[in-house]
Structure formats: C-alpha cells, structure tokens
XYZ file of C-alpha atoms in Angstrom:
725
model
C 108.921 133.275 199.483
C 111.733 134.825 201.451
C 111.470 137.466 204.112
C 113.508 139.849 201.945
C 110.700 140.030 199.411
C 107.744 140.550 201.765
C 105.670 143.692 201.925
C 102.849 144.407 204.340
C 100.223 147.067 203.654
C 97.035 148.094 205.408
C 95.773 149.693 208.606
C 94.355 148.690 211.976
C 91.297 147.101 210.315
C 93.014 145.246 207.475
C 96.360 143.656 206.690
C 97.420 142.657 203.185
C 100.684 140.765 202.679
C 102.583 140.418 199.417
C 105.619 138.676 198.017
C 107.053 141.176 195.538
C 110.085 139.134 194.674
C 110.801 135.925 192.846
C 109.648 135.258 189.309
C 106.066 136.512 189.863
C 104.778 138.980 192.504
C 102.000 137.404 194.559
C 99.248 138.371 196.985
C 99.752 136.118 200.005
C 97.077 137.019 202.507
C 94.192 139.402 203.168
C 93.047 139.416 206.766
C 92.240 141.351 209.864
C 95.159 142.029 212.219
C 95.613 139.238 214.776
C 92.990 137.137 212.976
C 93.653 133.383 212.940
C 94.461 131.790 209.622
C 97.288 130.553 207.475
C 100.512 132.501 207.875
C 101.959 133.846 204.619
C 104.837 131.374 204.757
C 102.311 128.500 204.945
C 100.482 129.517 201.777
C 103.415 128.589 199.569
C 102.413 127.522 196.077
C 98.758 128.349 196.720
C 99.503 132.059 196.310
C 98.563 133.349 192.852
C 99.878 136.212 190.691
C 98.736 139.734 191.550
C 97.021 140.005 188.200
C 95.695 137.530 185.710
C 94.486 138.465 182.249
C 94.191 136.923 178.851
C 95.251 138.379 175.524
C 94.357 137.200 172.059
C 97.022 134.757 170.998
C 98.116 133.998 174.580
C 95.381 131.756 175.940
C 95.568 130.029 179.290
C 98.310 128.087 181.010
C 96.306 124.869 181.174
C 93.107 123.293 179.872
C 89.786 124.194 181.398
C 87.473 127.226 181.515
C 89.150 129.007 184.409
C 90.247 132.598 184.822
C 93.318 131.553 186.763
C 96.479 129.923 185.479
C 96.655 132.106 182.388
C 99.762 132.206 180.254
C 100.371 135.890 180.913
C 99.886 136.114 184.712
C 103.062 134.263 185.745
C 105.061 136.237 183.180
C 104.445 139.610 184.841
C 107.498 141.128 186.535
C 107.654 143.573 189.387
C 108.557 147.155 188.465
C 107.577 149.385 191.445
C 104.913 150.087 194.040
C 103.529 153.238 195.616
C 101.386 153.652 198.734
C 99.405 156.734 199.783
C 96.977 157.723 202.517
C 94.350 160.289 201.564
C 96.167 162.949 199.602
C 99.462 162.075 201.285
C 102.187 160.109 199.524
C 104.233 158.215 202.067
C 106.115 155.313 200.455
C 107.454 154.465 197.056
C 109.703 151.595 196.094
C 111.175 151.009 192.666
C 112.970 147.974 191.296
C 115.700 150.232 189.937
C 116.511 151.544 193.422
C 118.813 149.765 195.793
C 117.031 148.317 198.804
C 113.639 147.866 197.192
C 113.328 144.373 198.608
C 115.032 144.889 201.915
C 113.379 144.284 205.265
C 109.616 143.939 205.477
C 108.045 147.355 204.866
C 105.286 148.409 207.226
C 105.003 152.067 206.306
C 101.236 152.087 206.568
C 101.348 150.925 210.159
C 103.976 153.502 211.022
C 102.186 156.488 209.506
C 98.446 155.899 209.749
C 98.025 157.487 213.189
C 99.736 160.679 212.019
C 97.699 161.028 208.812
C 94.732 163.022 210.088
C 94.032 164.763 206.794
C 93.091 163.479 203.355
C 90.033 161.421 202.435
C 90.525 158.535 204.854
C 91.506 155.955 202.213
C 94.697 153.928 202.000
C 95.805 153.224 198.436
C 98.473 150.998 196.941
C 99.507 150.573 193.307
C 101.876 147.816 192.263
C 103.269 148.206 188.759
C 104.123 145.080 186.782
C 105.221 144.594 183.205
C 105.242 141.859 180.598
C 108.634 141.796 178.846
C 107.192 140.013 175.791
C 104.212 142.219 174.883
C 105.397 145.408 176.580
C 102.123 145.625 178.517
C 102.267 147.579 181.788
C 99.904 146.222 184.434
C 98.902 148.211 187.518
C 97.307 146.301 190.387
C 95.401 148.984 192.304
C 94.192 148.472 195.871
C 92.277 150.759 198.216
C 90.827 150.421 201.709
C 89.003 152.892 203.994
C 90.831 153.471 207.255
C 89.715 151.060 209.984
C 87.260 149.134 207.764
C 88.158 145.515 206.870
C 87.404 145.881 203.160
C 89.832 145.635 200.250
C 88.882 147.326 196.982
C 90.774 146.239 193.899
C 91.040 146.598 190.141
C 93.658 146.189 187.396
C 94.663 148.937 184.982
C 96.537 148.295 181.746
C 98.761 150.417 179.521
C 100.207 149.231 176.243
C 103.861 150.260 176.329
C 104.705 147.868 173.503
C 105.177 148.553 169.787
C 102.051 146.706 168.553
C 98.318 146.565 169.380
C 97.165 143.993 171.929
C 93.664 142.553 172.237
C 92.570 142.058 175.840
C 90.067 139.223 176.368
C 89.728 139.318 180.173
C 91.006 141.417 183.072
C 90.689 140.133 186.624
C 89.763 142.683 189.285
C 91.022 140.591 192.226
C 92.824 137.272 192.314
C 93.349 135.768 195.761
C 94.686 132.325 196.605
C 95.700 130.766 199.901
C 92.184 130.777 201.388
C 91.161 127.817 203.574
C 90.643 124.424 202.016
C 87.342 123.796 200.181
C 86.741 121.200 202.897
C 86.198 124.022 205.378
C 84.196 126.566 203.397
C 80.546 127.265 202.748
C 79.989 129.274 199.571
C 77.043 131.697 199.397
C 75.254 132.967 196.311
C 72.112 135.065 195.833
C 69.533 134.360 193.159
C 68.000 137.608 192.005
C 64.993 137.323 189.741
C 62.182 139.657 188.798
C 59.740 139.828 191.740
C 61.923 137.401 193.712
C 65.085 139.299 194.556
C 67.928 138.588 197.007
C 67.377 134.851 197.599
C 70.594 133.687 199.227
C 71.602 130.047 199.410
C 74.697 128.248 200.700
C 76.394 124.914 200.155
C 79.760 123.352 200.982
C 82.354 124.388 198.424
C 83.322 120.716 198.197
C 79.890 119.973 196.717
C 81.076 121.623 193.492
C 84.867 121.317 193.824
C 85.492 117.618 194.569
C 88.676 116.210 196.008
C 90.134 114.417 192.958
C 93.211 113.016 194.715
C 95.873 115.633 194.130
C 98.604 113.356 195.466
C 97.959 110.979 192.577
C 97.461 113.497 189.753
C 99.689 116.382 190.912
C 97.022 118.729 189.628
C 94.197 120.655 191.225
C 90.619 120.012 190.234
C 89.362 121.891 187.199
C 85.968 122.176 188.851
C 84.943 125.555 190.232
C 81.904 127.491 191.364
C 81.335 129.920 188.505
C 78.815 132.717 188.345
C 78.269 135.377 185.691
C 75.960 138.286 185.077
C 75.245 138.992 181.443
C 73.853 142.047 179.758
C 72.551 145.435 180.749
C 70.620 143.997 183.707
C 73.742 143.092 185.703
C 71.807 141.536 188.590
C 69.276 139.569 186.559
C 69.637 135.965 187.717
C 72.116 136.526 190.550
C 73.466 139.418 192.565
C 77.020 140.402 191.611
C 78.086 139.108 195.015
C 79.175 136.005 196.882
C 80.626 134.903 200.203
C 82.624 132.245 202.035
C 82.211 131.263 205.674
C 84.798 129.013 207.326
C 82.925 126.328 209.231
C 85.842 125.789 211.635
C 86.298 129.323 212.981
C 83.434 131.427 211.486
C 85.689 133.718 209.457
C 83.732 135.348 206.642
C 84.721 136.766 203.246
C 82.054 138.601 201.243
C 82.555 140.248 197.850
C 80.844 142.361 195.234
C 81.811 143.215 191.660
C 81.014 146.844 190.944
C 79.841 146.696 187.357
C 76.683 148.073 185.761
C 77.388 145.771 182.827
C 78.597 142.159 182.890
C 80.736 140.354 185.444
C 82.095 136.948 186.488
C 83.472 135.308 189.577
C 84.742 131.845 190.321
C 86.070 129.879 193.268
C 88.097 126.710 193.061
C 91.091 124.865 194.470
C 94.777 125.684 194.071
C 97.463 123.936 196.098
C 94.967 122.441 198.615
C 93.696 125.942 199.312
C 90.763 127.886 197.853
C 91.201 130.655 195.330
C 88.803 133.469 194.410
C 88.773 135.329 191.102
C 86.608 138.432 190.532
C 86.271 139.978 187.093
C 84.322 142.293 184.853
C 83.218 141.166 181.371
C 85.244 138.554 179.490
C 85.443 137.369 175.898
C 84.281 133.829 176.649
C 81.339 134.792 178.851
C 80.220 138.118 177.380
C 81.715 138.522 173.891
C 83.815 141.388 175.243
C 87.296 142.425 174.207
C 89.356 145.629 174.175
C 92.006 146.482 171.595
C 94.774 148.649 173.041
C 96.896 150.540 170.559
C 100.416 151.529 171.678
C 100.124 154.103 174.465
C 96.436 153.412 175.211
C 95.066 152.462 178.638
C 92.162 150.426 179.961
C 90.894 149.971 183.527
C 88.974 146.919 184.684
C 85.972 147.042 186.976
C 86.333 147.593 190.714
C 85.623 144.738 193.107
C 85.476 144.745 196.901
C 86.219 142.021 199.459
C 84.905 142.440 203.019
C 86.028 140.472 206.074
C 84.168 139.708 209.277
C 82.889 137.056 211.626
C 80.423 134.962 209.682
C 78.214 136.236 206.883
C 76.628 138.912 209.079
C 79.974 140.332 210.190
C 81.381 140.517 206.671
C 78.160 142.118 205.397
C 78.354 144.725 208.169
C 81.831 145.691 206.932
C 80.566 145.811 203.336
C 77.678 148.066 204.412
C 80.110 150.522 205.986
C 82.238 150.419 202.844
C 79.242 151.086 200.594
C 78.464 154.234 202.538
C 82.029 155.456 202.182
C 82.385 154.770 198.472
C 79.117 156.342 197.319
C 78.546 159.909 196.205
C 77.623 162.160 199.185
C 74.062 163.479 199.067
C 71.641 165.080 201.579
C 69.098 162.326 200.911
C 71.321 159.840 202.744
C 70.872 161.943 205.872
C 67.205 162.962 205.582
C 65.570 159.723 204.335
C 62.294 161.368 203.242
C 59.141 159.296 202.729
C 58.277 158.871 199.045
C 54.762 158.290 197.724
C 54.660 156.725 194.253
C 51.326 156.427 192.437
C 52.120 153.218 190.523
C 52.189 150.081 192.618
C 48.718 148.517 192.964
C 47.288 151.996 192.464
C 47.286 153.955 189.171
C 49.538 151.388 187.445
C 50.768 153.732 184.713
C 47.468 155.557 184.128
C 47.827 158.976 185.795
C 45.417 161.833 185.109
C 44.762 165.115 186.839
C 41.423 163.800 188.081
C 43.016 160.724 189.656
C 46.102 162.444 190.994
C 44.728 165.461 192.856
C 42.853 163.560 195.601
C 45.748 161.087 195.866
C 48.199 163.968 196.344
C 46.075 165.389 199.157
C 45.791 162.008 200.870
C 49.520 161.276 200.565
C 50.345 164.624 202.167
C 47.871 163.934 204.974
C 49.577 160.582 205.592
C 52.976 162.272 206.005
C 54.647 161.721 202.609
C 57.415 164.187 201.766
C 57.928 163.365 198.070
C 55.234 162.494 195.529
C 56.340 160.719 192.347
C 54.053 160.521 189.319
C 55.052 157.221 187.751
C 54.801 155.997 184.158
C 52.182 157.201 181.681
C 52.390 160.964 182.227
C 53.711 161.423 178.645
C 51.166 159.092 176.983
C 49.095 160.710 174.215
C 49.417 157.865 171.740
C 46.264 155.928 170.870
C 48.441 152.934 169.920
C 50.098 152.828 173.364
C 53.214 154.365 174.783
C 55.549 151.378 175.126
C 57.197 151.675 171.697
C 56.676 155.420 171.260
C 58.575 156.817 174.263
C 61.664 158.973 173.945
C 60.594 162.616 173.676
C 59.398 162.779 177.310
C 56.860 165.564 176.796
C 53.718 165.688 178.949
C 50.396 164.426 177.709
C 47.810 167.118 177.029
C 44.898 164.693 177.178
C 45.778 163.369 180.623
C 46.258 166.804 182.168
C 43.602 169.171 180.784
C 43.445 172.728 181.986
C 46.721 173.585 183.656
C 48.669 170.650 182.209
C 51.162 168.631 184.198
C 52.449 171.864 185.740
C 49.179 172.173 187.692
C 49.716 168.691 189.134
C 53.293 169.515 190.101
C 52.097 172.769 191.681
C 49.496 170.848 193.714
C 52.231 168.561 195.034
C 54.318 171.553 196.088
C 51.299 173.305 197.639
C 50.801 170.268 199.891
C 54.367 170.553 201.169
C 55.861 167.730 199.096
C 58.601 167.611 196.467
C 57.317 166.542 193.029
C 58.847 163.610 191.181
C 58.463 161.947 187.787
C 59.198 158.518 186.342
C 61.572 158.361 183.395
C 63.114 155.584 181.323
C 65.920 157.613 179.760
C 68.035 154.981 177.989
C 65.298 153.687 175.683
C 63.713 155.193 172.570
C 60.637 153.536 171.086
C 60.848 152.496 167.449
C 57.800 154.711 166.703
C 59.210 157.735 168.536
C 60.256 160.759 166.484
C 63.483 160.724 168.506
C 64.388 157.423 166.831
C 64.460 159.292 163.503
C 66.057 162.468 164.788
C 69.128 160.912 166.396
C 71.885 159.383 164.248
C 72.456 155.636 164.202
C 75.723 156.162 166.085
C 73.735 157.427 169.104
C 72.343 153.921 169.675
C 73.911 150.616 170.641
C 74.320 148.578 167.483
C 75.075 145.047 166.454
C 77.893 144.235 164.094
C 77.043 145.647 160.704
C 75.580 148.805 162.222
C 72.078 147.451 162.951
C 70.468 149.138 165.933
C 69.740 147.016 168.966
C 65.964 146.586 169.208
C 64.301 144.922 172.188
C 60.521 144.838 172.716
C 59.985 147.645 170.239
C 62.673 149.867 171.729
C 66.138 151.015 170.766
C 68.928 151.406 173.331
C 70.825 154.693 173.488
C 74.633 154.615 173.614
C 75.710 157.339 176.017
C 79.273 157.287 174.758
C 77.914 159.299 171.812
C 77.492 163.068 172.370
C 74.119 163.212 170.568
C 72.604 160.640 172.941
C 73.981 162.453 175.960
C 72.800 165.849 174.699
C 69.285 164.447 174.190
C 69.114 163.262 177.804
C 70.659 166.479 179.117
C 67.918 168.485 177.390
C 65.278 166.147 178.797
C 66.453 166.323 182.405
C 67.221 170.035 182.354
C 63.663 170.655 181.120
C 62.025 168.387 183.706
C 64.199 169.432 186.654
C 65.361 172.903 185.682
C 62.170 174.258 184.089
C 59.401 172.213 185.710
C 60.995 172.109 189.180
C 60.881 168.345 189.613
C 63.073 167.226 192.543
C 62.886 163.446 192.220
C 63.460 161.176 189.233
C 62.640 157.497 189.233
C 64.905 156.202 186.454
C 63.573 152.872 185.245
C 64.985 150.446 182.686
C 62.721 147.700 181.358
C 64.695 146.083 178.557
C 67.955 144.199 178.658
C 70.547 143.558 175.997
C 73.999 142.029 175.678
C 76.045 143.519 172.885
C 79.530 144.804 172.154
C 79.935 148.306 173.551
C 77.831 147.662 176.623
C 80.685 148.250 179.082
C 81.452 151.641 177.545
C 77.795 152.619 177.636
C 77.342 151.536 181.267
C 80.327 153.610 182.342
C 79.047 156.562 180.311
C 75.623 156.086 181.930
C 77.098 156.427 185.430
C 79.180 159.405 184.316
C 76.043 161.025 182.929
C 74.169 160.450 186.202
C 77.007 162.116 188.076
C 76.932 165.102 185.723
C 73.174 165.478 186.274
C 73.711 165.561 190.039
C 76.542 168.047 189.593
C 74.131 170.402 187.796
C 71.183 169.661 190.105
C 72.687 168.811 193.507
C 69.365 168.643 195.380
C 67.821 166.224 192.860
C 67.112 162.728 194.224
C 67.573 159.816 191.805
C 66.037 156.385 192.277
C 67.697 153.570 190.330
C 65.262 150.980 189.029
C 65.321 148.246 186.398
C 62.049 146.315 186.620
C 62.718 146.387 190.356
C 66.147 145.066 191.356
C 67.648 143.995 188.035
C 70.326 146.705 188.229
C 71.139 146.430 191.929
C 74.931 146.608 191.511
C 77.639 148.369 193.488
C 78.583 150.777 190.700
C 75.022 152.107 190.366
C 74.516 152.274 194.139
C 77.565 154.510 194.446
C 75.855 157.185 192.316
C 72.075 156.890 192.821
C 70.444 157.878 196.086
C 67.797 155.142 196.190
C 67.570 151.643 194.797
C 64.347 149.882 193.894
C 64.500 146.465 195.536
C 61.490 144.828 193.853
C 58.208 145.321 192.008
C 56.533 142.475 193.913
C 52.797 143.246 194.135
C 51.833 140.553 196.659
C 52.335 141.833 200.201
C 52.728 138.269 201.518
C 55.734 137.677 199.237
C 57.480 140.921 200.170
C 58.997 139.931 203.567
C 61.900 137.760 202.308
C 62.792 140.456 199.766
C 62.597 143.294 202.298
C 64.535 141.286 204.890
C 67.354 140.318 202.493
C 67.572 143.637 200.588
C 70.227 145.022 202.990
C 72.605 142.349 201.700
C 72.722 144.314 198.435
C 71.991 147.897 199.478
C 72.334 149.909 202.717
C 68.971 150.229 204.510
C 68.680 153.966 203.866
C 68.941 153.389 200.092
C 66.710 150.333 199.727
C 63.245 151.348 198.520
C 60.578 148.935 199.807
C 56.957 149.198 198.678
C 54.147 149.644 201.207
C 50.760 149.693 199.457
C 47.846 149.676 201.909
C 44.406 149.579 200.304
C 40.930 150.562 201.504
C 39.832 146.946 200.913
C 42.457 145.666 203.383
C 41.756 144.697 206.961
C 43.627 146.646 209.626
C 45.994 143.684 209.997
C 46.737 143.668 206.268
C 47.380 147.419 206.292
C 49.810 147.030 209.179
C 51.505 144.081 207.455
C 52.367 145.897 204.226
C 53.434 149.042 206.086
C 55.615 147.082 208.506
C 57.583 145.492 205.667
C 59.072 148.890 204.718
C 59.920 150.416 208.095
C 63.551 149.250 208.253
C 64.278 150.412 204.702
C 63.148 153.385 202.639
C 59.377 153.686 202.750
C 57.923 153.730 199.245
C 54.284 154.412 199.999
C 51.504 153.705 197.518
C 47.878 152.560 197.583
C 44.519 154.299 197.228
C 44.875 156.399 200.349
C 42.292 158.814 198.913
C 39.598 156.125 199.256
C 40.411 155.123 202.831
C 38.231 155.593 205.860
C 39.641 158.008 208.456
C 40.586 155.184 210.832
C 42.467 153.400 208.030
C 44.381 156.529 207.084
C 45.252 156.911 210.774
C 47.037 153.542 210.634
C 49.102 154.806 207.710
C 49.922 158.048 209.525
C 50.995 156.118 212.614
C 53.380 153.938 210.603
C 54.859 156.910 208.729
C 55.297 158.757 212.020
C 57.072 155.729 213.498
C 59.392 155.609 210.512
C 60.266 159.276 210.885
C 61.095 158.698 214.559
C 63.662 155.966 213.778
C 65.093 156.925 210.373
C 67.953 158.857 211.938
C 69.287 155.510 213.207
C 68.864 153.672 209.903
C 71.447 155.763 208.078
C 74.291 154.284 210.138
C 72.832 150.877 211.054
C 74.295 147.552 209.960
C 72.081 144.520 209.326
C 71.995 141.051 210.831
C 69.602 138.121 210.549
C 68.471 136.536 213.846
C 66.820 133.601 212.038
C 69.439 133.372 209.295
C 69.073 134.676 205.768
C 65.421 134.325 204.749
C 64.139 131.543 202.533
C 61.497 132.328 199.947
C 58.830 130.198 201.661
C 59.909 130.637 205.290
C 56.954 131.031 207.617
C 58.929 133.290 209.978
C 61.287 135.957 208.603
C 63.369 138.440 210.588
C 65.694 141.352 209.878
C 67.774 143.111 212.510
C 69.504 146.483 212.323
C 72.151 147.441 214.824
C 72.149 151.218 214.998
C 75.569 152.074 216.265
C 76.862 154.724 216.562
C 73.719 156.691 217.251
C 71.172 155.807 219.919
C 72.728 152.384 220.433
C 69.354 150.828 219.665
C 68.732 147.532 217.904
C 65.724 147.191 215.640
C 63.935 144.015 214.577
C 61.308 143.475 211.912
C 59.642 140.094 212.429
C 57.096 138.626 210.038
C 54.919 135.580 210.606
C 53.339 134.106 207.476
C 52.334 130.817 209.079
C 53.597 128.148 211.454
C 53.616 128.208 215.234
C 52.725 131.523 216.897
C 55.985 131.854 218.865
C 59.673 132.134 217.939
C 62.920 132.920 219.753
C 65.242 135.365 217.978
C 68.881 135.398 219.177
C 70.547 138.823 219.387
C 74.207 137.932 220.036
C 75.544 141.447 220.591
C 73.083 141.938 223.476
C 73.440 138.443 224.945
C 74.120 138.418 228.669
C 72.514 141.791 229.321
C 69.585 141.635 231.729
C 68.472 145.248 231.492
C 67.518 145.336 227.818
C 64.445 147.499 227.221
C 61.939 146.175 224.673
C 59.465 148.413 222.857
C 56.966 147.520 220.132
C 57.024 150.331 217.579
C 54.626 148.890 215.026
C 51.775 148.213 214.825
C 50.346 150.895 217.041
C 48.800 149.284 220.097
C 50.900 146.125 219.486
C 48.097 144.434 217.520
C 48.044 141.436 219.845
C 51.813 140.861 219.646
C 53.914 140.031 222.716
C 57.665 140.546 222.886
C 60.091 139.979 225.777
C 63.839 139.685 226.369
C 65.192 136.585 228.118
C 68.845 137.612 228.444
C 70.041 136.104 225.162
C 67.138 136.264 222.722
C 63.841 137.949 222.003
C 60.694 135.900 222.453
C 58.093 136.996 219.910
C 54.467 135.879 219.981
C 52.237 136.726 217.018
C 48.871 135.030 217.620
C 47.560 135.396 214.060
C 49.152 135.113 210.630
C 50.018 136.987 208.547
C 51.397 139.490 211.023
C 54.388 141.744 211.509
C 55.973 143.463 214.468
C 58.749 146.066 214.529
C 60.646 146.178 217.809
C 63.297 148.416 219.346
C 65.775 146.999 221.863
C 68.018 149.232 223.926
C 70.749 147.607 225.984
C 72.999 148.861 228.730
C 75.691 149.574 226.129
C 75.597 149.638 222.300
C-alpha cells in the first residue's frame, strides 16, 4: 500500500480504511477512532479484496473449502466510489478523473458535523469491475452516525455479453484482524427449547499454527458455521464474535438473512480473517444466473465493535433499533396474554376463553391473543388441513369467534390471533385452489411437502393474494390488532432466498396497510430469530420452553439476539404453583416482553394479586427497557448454571441499571460485578420483584451487588441508581 491510494471513511464512532489502488482494492481496517490495533500499513498482505465471489467455471484460487482466495476476487479492478450522509451526497471519486488517488480523503470527517439533516446514516459504495466477465461489483457499506457498527453487502450487475452463474457472494470480507493466538471466538447454539446457548474457545483450537515459515502458506483450517433452510437460526444463531484476550477489543457480527447463511474465520498472513455470506452453492445448493444487464444483491451483514463481548453487543443492540421498521409498539411495550403455553395448548373454545379473558384483563394484560386451534373444525385434526383460516363454528357456538373478540375488546384489551400463513395442509381446499407455481417446488415441479404441509412461494402473485385476503379479513373485517405468525416446518430448496425476501416484503406491505397492527415473529419459538426478520416484526418469540426452571438461561441470553423490548418471554403462573414458583416464572420475563399465560381464571385472589404486582412492576420499568443495552454480570449463561444473571443499562432515560438474578441451586449468595457503577458509594438498591422481597437480600459494596437468595429456585429483579448514568 502507498499513501497515495488510501481512503478513510466513517464518523466519530467508526473508522474504515481502504487501499483503493494497486492491482486489487482492499479493506485494511475497521475500528473505533483512537482504538489500539494494527495500523493499516502493518496489515500488509493480510488485507483481502473488498469483495469475494465465485462464478461457475471460475472456482477458487487454491484448494480447500474456503470462501476466501477465490479466483475472481483478486481480479476485480477499482472503478469509482461514492460517499453520502443521509440524503446528502458529499464525495465522489472516479478512476477516469484526475486526482482520484491523491492525498488521503477524509471527507466524512470534514462534513459530518455540518450534516444535521437526512436519516443519520453514512453510506459508501465502491464500484469494481471484472475485465474478463464484464461483471460490475458494488461493495456497499453503511453505518449509523456515532455507532461503531459497519453494515455491508455486495451487489452485482452483469455488464458483460454473456450470462454468468453466481455460486457465492460474500457480504463482508475483512482481513488484518489480530492473530488467532490472541482471539477467542464465540458461537451460539440455538435449538428448539434451548435457544441462545453461547460458547467460546480460542481460535487457535480450530486454526492450528502449521508453521507458515516452512510452508509459505496459511492453514486451510477455519471455524465454519452455516444455517440451512427456512429456519435460519435452527442449530446456531446467525451470529458470532471475537474478543482479543490481550486488550479486550470485541468484534460481533450478524448475517441478516431469513434464509441460509455462512460465516468462517481463519488465518491469512499471520492475521485473522472473517468472511460473512448469504447462501452458497456448496453449502445450500444456491446459485443465481444473471443475464446481461441483470442485477443481484447479496444479504446484508453487520459488524459491531466494542470493549469485550458486552460492549460489542451493546453497539449491535443500538444498531438493531436503528435499522428496524419504526412502530408504536417499540415505544409502548404492552403486556400480551397468550392462551397457549401450559394453558389451552391449541384447544380454544368460547367456554374456556371467556373466563380467561376476564382474568387476564384483571391481571393487567393489554393484548389477548387466541393461539392455535381457533380454525379447527376437522374431525381428522387440523395439522394437515390448515390454509383457509376461517373460524371454527363448533368451537365458538352462538356469536362465533366475533363474540370472543368483542369480549376481549370490552375488557379493554386488543384482540389477537395465531396464524401460520406460509403453510397449506395437503388436505386443505386451498392446496387444490392455488396453482402449483404458488408453492415452493423441487426440481421437476413437485411441490415441497413437509409433515403433511405444502410451503407457499410468496414470489408468486397468487400466493401473495391469498395471504392478503386472509390478513385483510382478520385485521380489516374482524378488527384483530395482533398477529402471532408461527412457522412450524422447515425446508431447504432452490428458490428459498427469493421466497424469504418476498416474505419480508409481504410483511412490510401488511404493516403499510395496517400500521397499528402488531406482528410477532415465531418459528417453533426462536428458529427464525434473524436480523432480517427482526427489522420488520415488532416482537420475536424467544422460545417455547415449557419448564420454568429451564427458562432463565434462555431469557438471560435472548438480548444477544433481539433487543429487550422485542424479545417475547413466557411467564405462565398456574394455580397449582406455590407463591415462590409463581414469582419465579413471572420474574423471568420482566426484563423482556412479558408474554403472560397460565390458568389465571382458576387462581385464588392472593395468587392473582402476585400476578398483578409483577405486571404492575413491569409497566413501571418498561419505559427504560426500550433504550437499555444488556450486559452479563456473571458472564453469558450456561445451560446448567445454578446462578444466572442479566443486566440492562438504561441510558439515556432514568440512568437506572436493572438486574434479573436467578438461583436454581448452589450456594445462597453471589457477588455480581457492575463495572459501569464501580467506585460509586451512593448507589441506591431497590428490589422490584418479588413484592415484599420474598426473603431476598441485596446490597451494594462499591463495585458489585451482593445477592442472597436463601431458597432455590428463586429470582430477584433489582434496580440500581448511581450518582451518574
């Protein structure tokens, strides 16, 4: 690299440095201003091309199943770049103009303080081209002002004379990170009923030092992770992280795909590289044929920076709030009662619902969602007959389902319904009414069938029209204000990426037509807990775990994947529970979105009072949750940990810090460090839940919170207020 070819872009929260000269433009460094780390000139050969992709007939540049070192990446030549802030264009450089690669350009730093209009995002597009195929490649970057997060994707346009078949498109390729010797790599297992289980190991455990001085090659080993199929977070979250063990710098990423994705981390030039990607041919049987003049955009990915895992996740949380669709629900955070979990379990009737509606309203619920089964009139079962989404007459005699919805409204709550819109049962009349082209199909035109259900393809207008009619009837005619959109099959088939993008587009169009509607995203719990879906839906189901004792590690780790105000956490108190058990299940939800369930209609008055107290506590603190960032005083929770803790730092706002602390066993006392309050002697400590403290004792010692929970299982929710936020 020479100084003449350098280009610096960013803002006061993020600096990105490029070499746009030489044979191949390269991304040299992503960091926070004044942050320690390798200088761009020290990265040298560890820097990688801005974009890496594979085409049919091109292959890779060396042996091994890696998404770096492809034949095409080093061939891409610089053409131009353009930077904007908000709606304002402020720099453009073109290779055909004299002075393109003059002195280092720092236009973003010069103009950011004057750009007080626009949408608050800095954007940069670097255009490259392949002289052999004629392919134009656009590396697109974006970052919200002041937030240390880089968003990235690659867009393609075939400017050549012949079709090209794309087999992979990287969303972000970054080399020059610290040596694998210095890095911990984090991943999160995400399984049905056991979501968000993070684990870490030294990167060197997977990427061994093979003696580069002898072989003059980097190791072919890499940490590789992929999500396959229409449950993008089945198996693992579409996330990962590095933490530098020498200076605590953290890098945390997510791939924003509601379909398939891949990421890998390995070694290049004694440094670490990171590659983030959407679906690929090798991993997911995906490819895209671009005719001359056609375009294709890869999936977005985001990289957040911070001190340690917690600091990087705080930046990612802020980014997630900025990138999502605005909606009043993100401000109000209403309490939702859902009749399913450990309660009606898909068997609603008017007789069962009416007393439950009255009890939920008395407990303080603001929405009431009738879950699955409301459409079931089939003696053979509803699983493989769904699709028409018409109410059962047998379950709702007399006034029909409208009488139930009216009862919900009369008790001051907004009515909701469960829906599984993308599936059509093989026995449903809809399966015969819609054309084959309205469904995802295998090669040869055979419909995808999973567990007795077909999968709609929302790229087809007939499939979209069917769902539009369904939602406009339920929301527009019946007055339903909440939809829990579930998805209980998974498939991996060609066309899935197009469908997933059409699915998100359809959701957006529904909210355009019905702006007050609240949508909960669910796929057997958290199997579709991806960044693309979270940017459209208002709530995210985090789990369908029915055992209250196994909920704490899920509830505590859910904010790694979803902001607290979007993460729906079940609380299902039962009349058979002791007071301690009621408080335990309620306490697990108070730092997320309360999803209340349970047979409240069968509770004794003193039991229902416990529920009311918890709901009232939640309403008193929810204004802080919508801007809070999470941290973990005891580290990220393990599945069998006896003590689990989640912290939320609510700033700006009241400046309060909240802690949920669960004890499932072990010694009755733990110390919980709270670093941002360390050294303050005047910290006020208040137990918010359970009412009356339930035997818990909590005190501040100047650096940590001492928590005593005499019995197990037990939970305590605490508010700390320091001298300054």
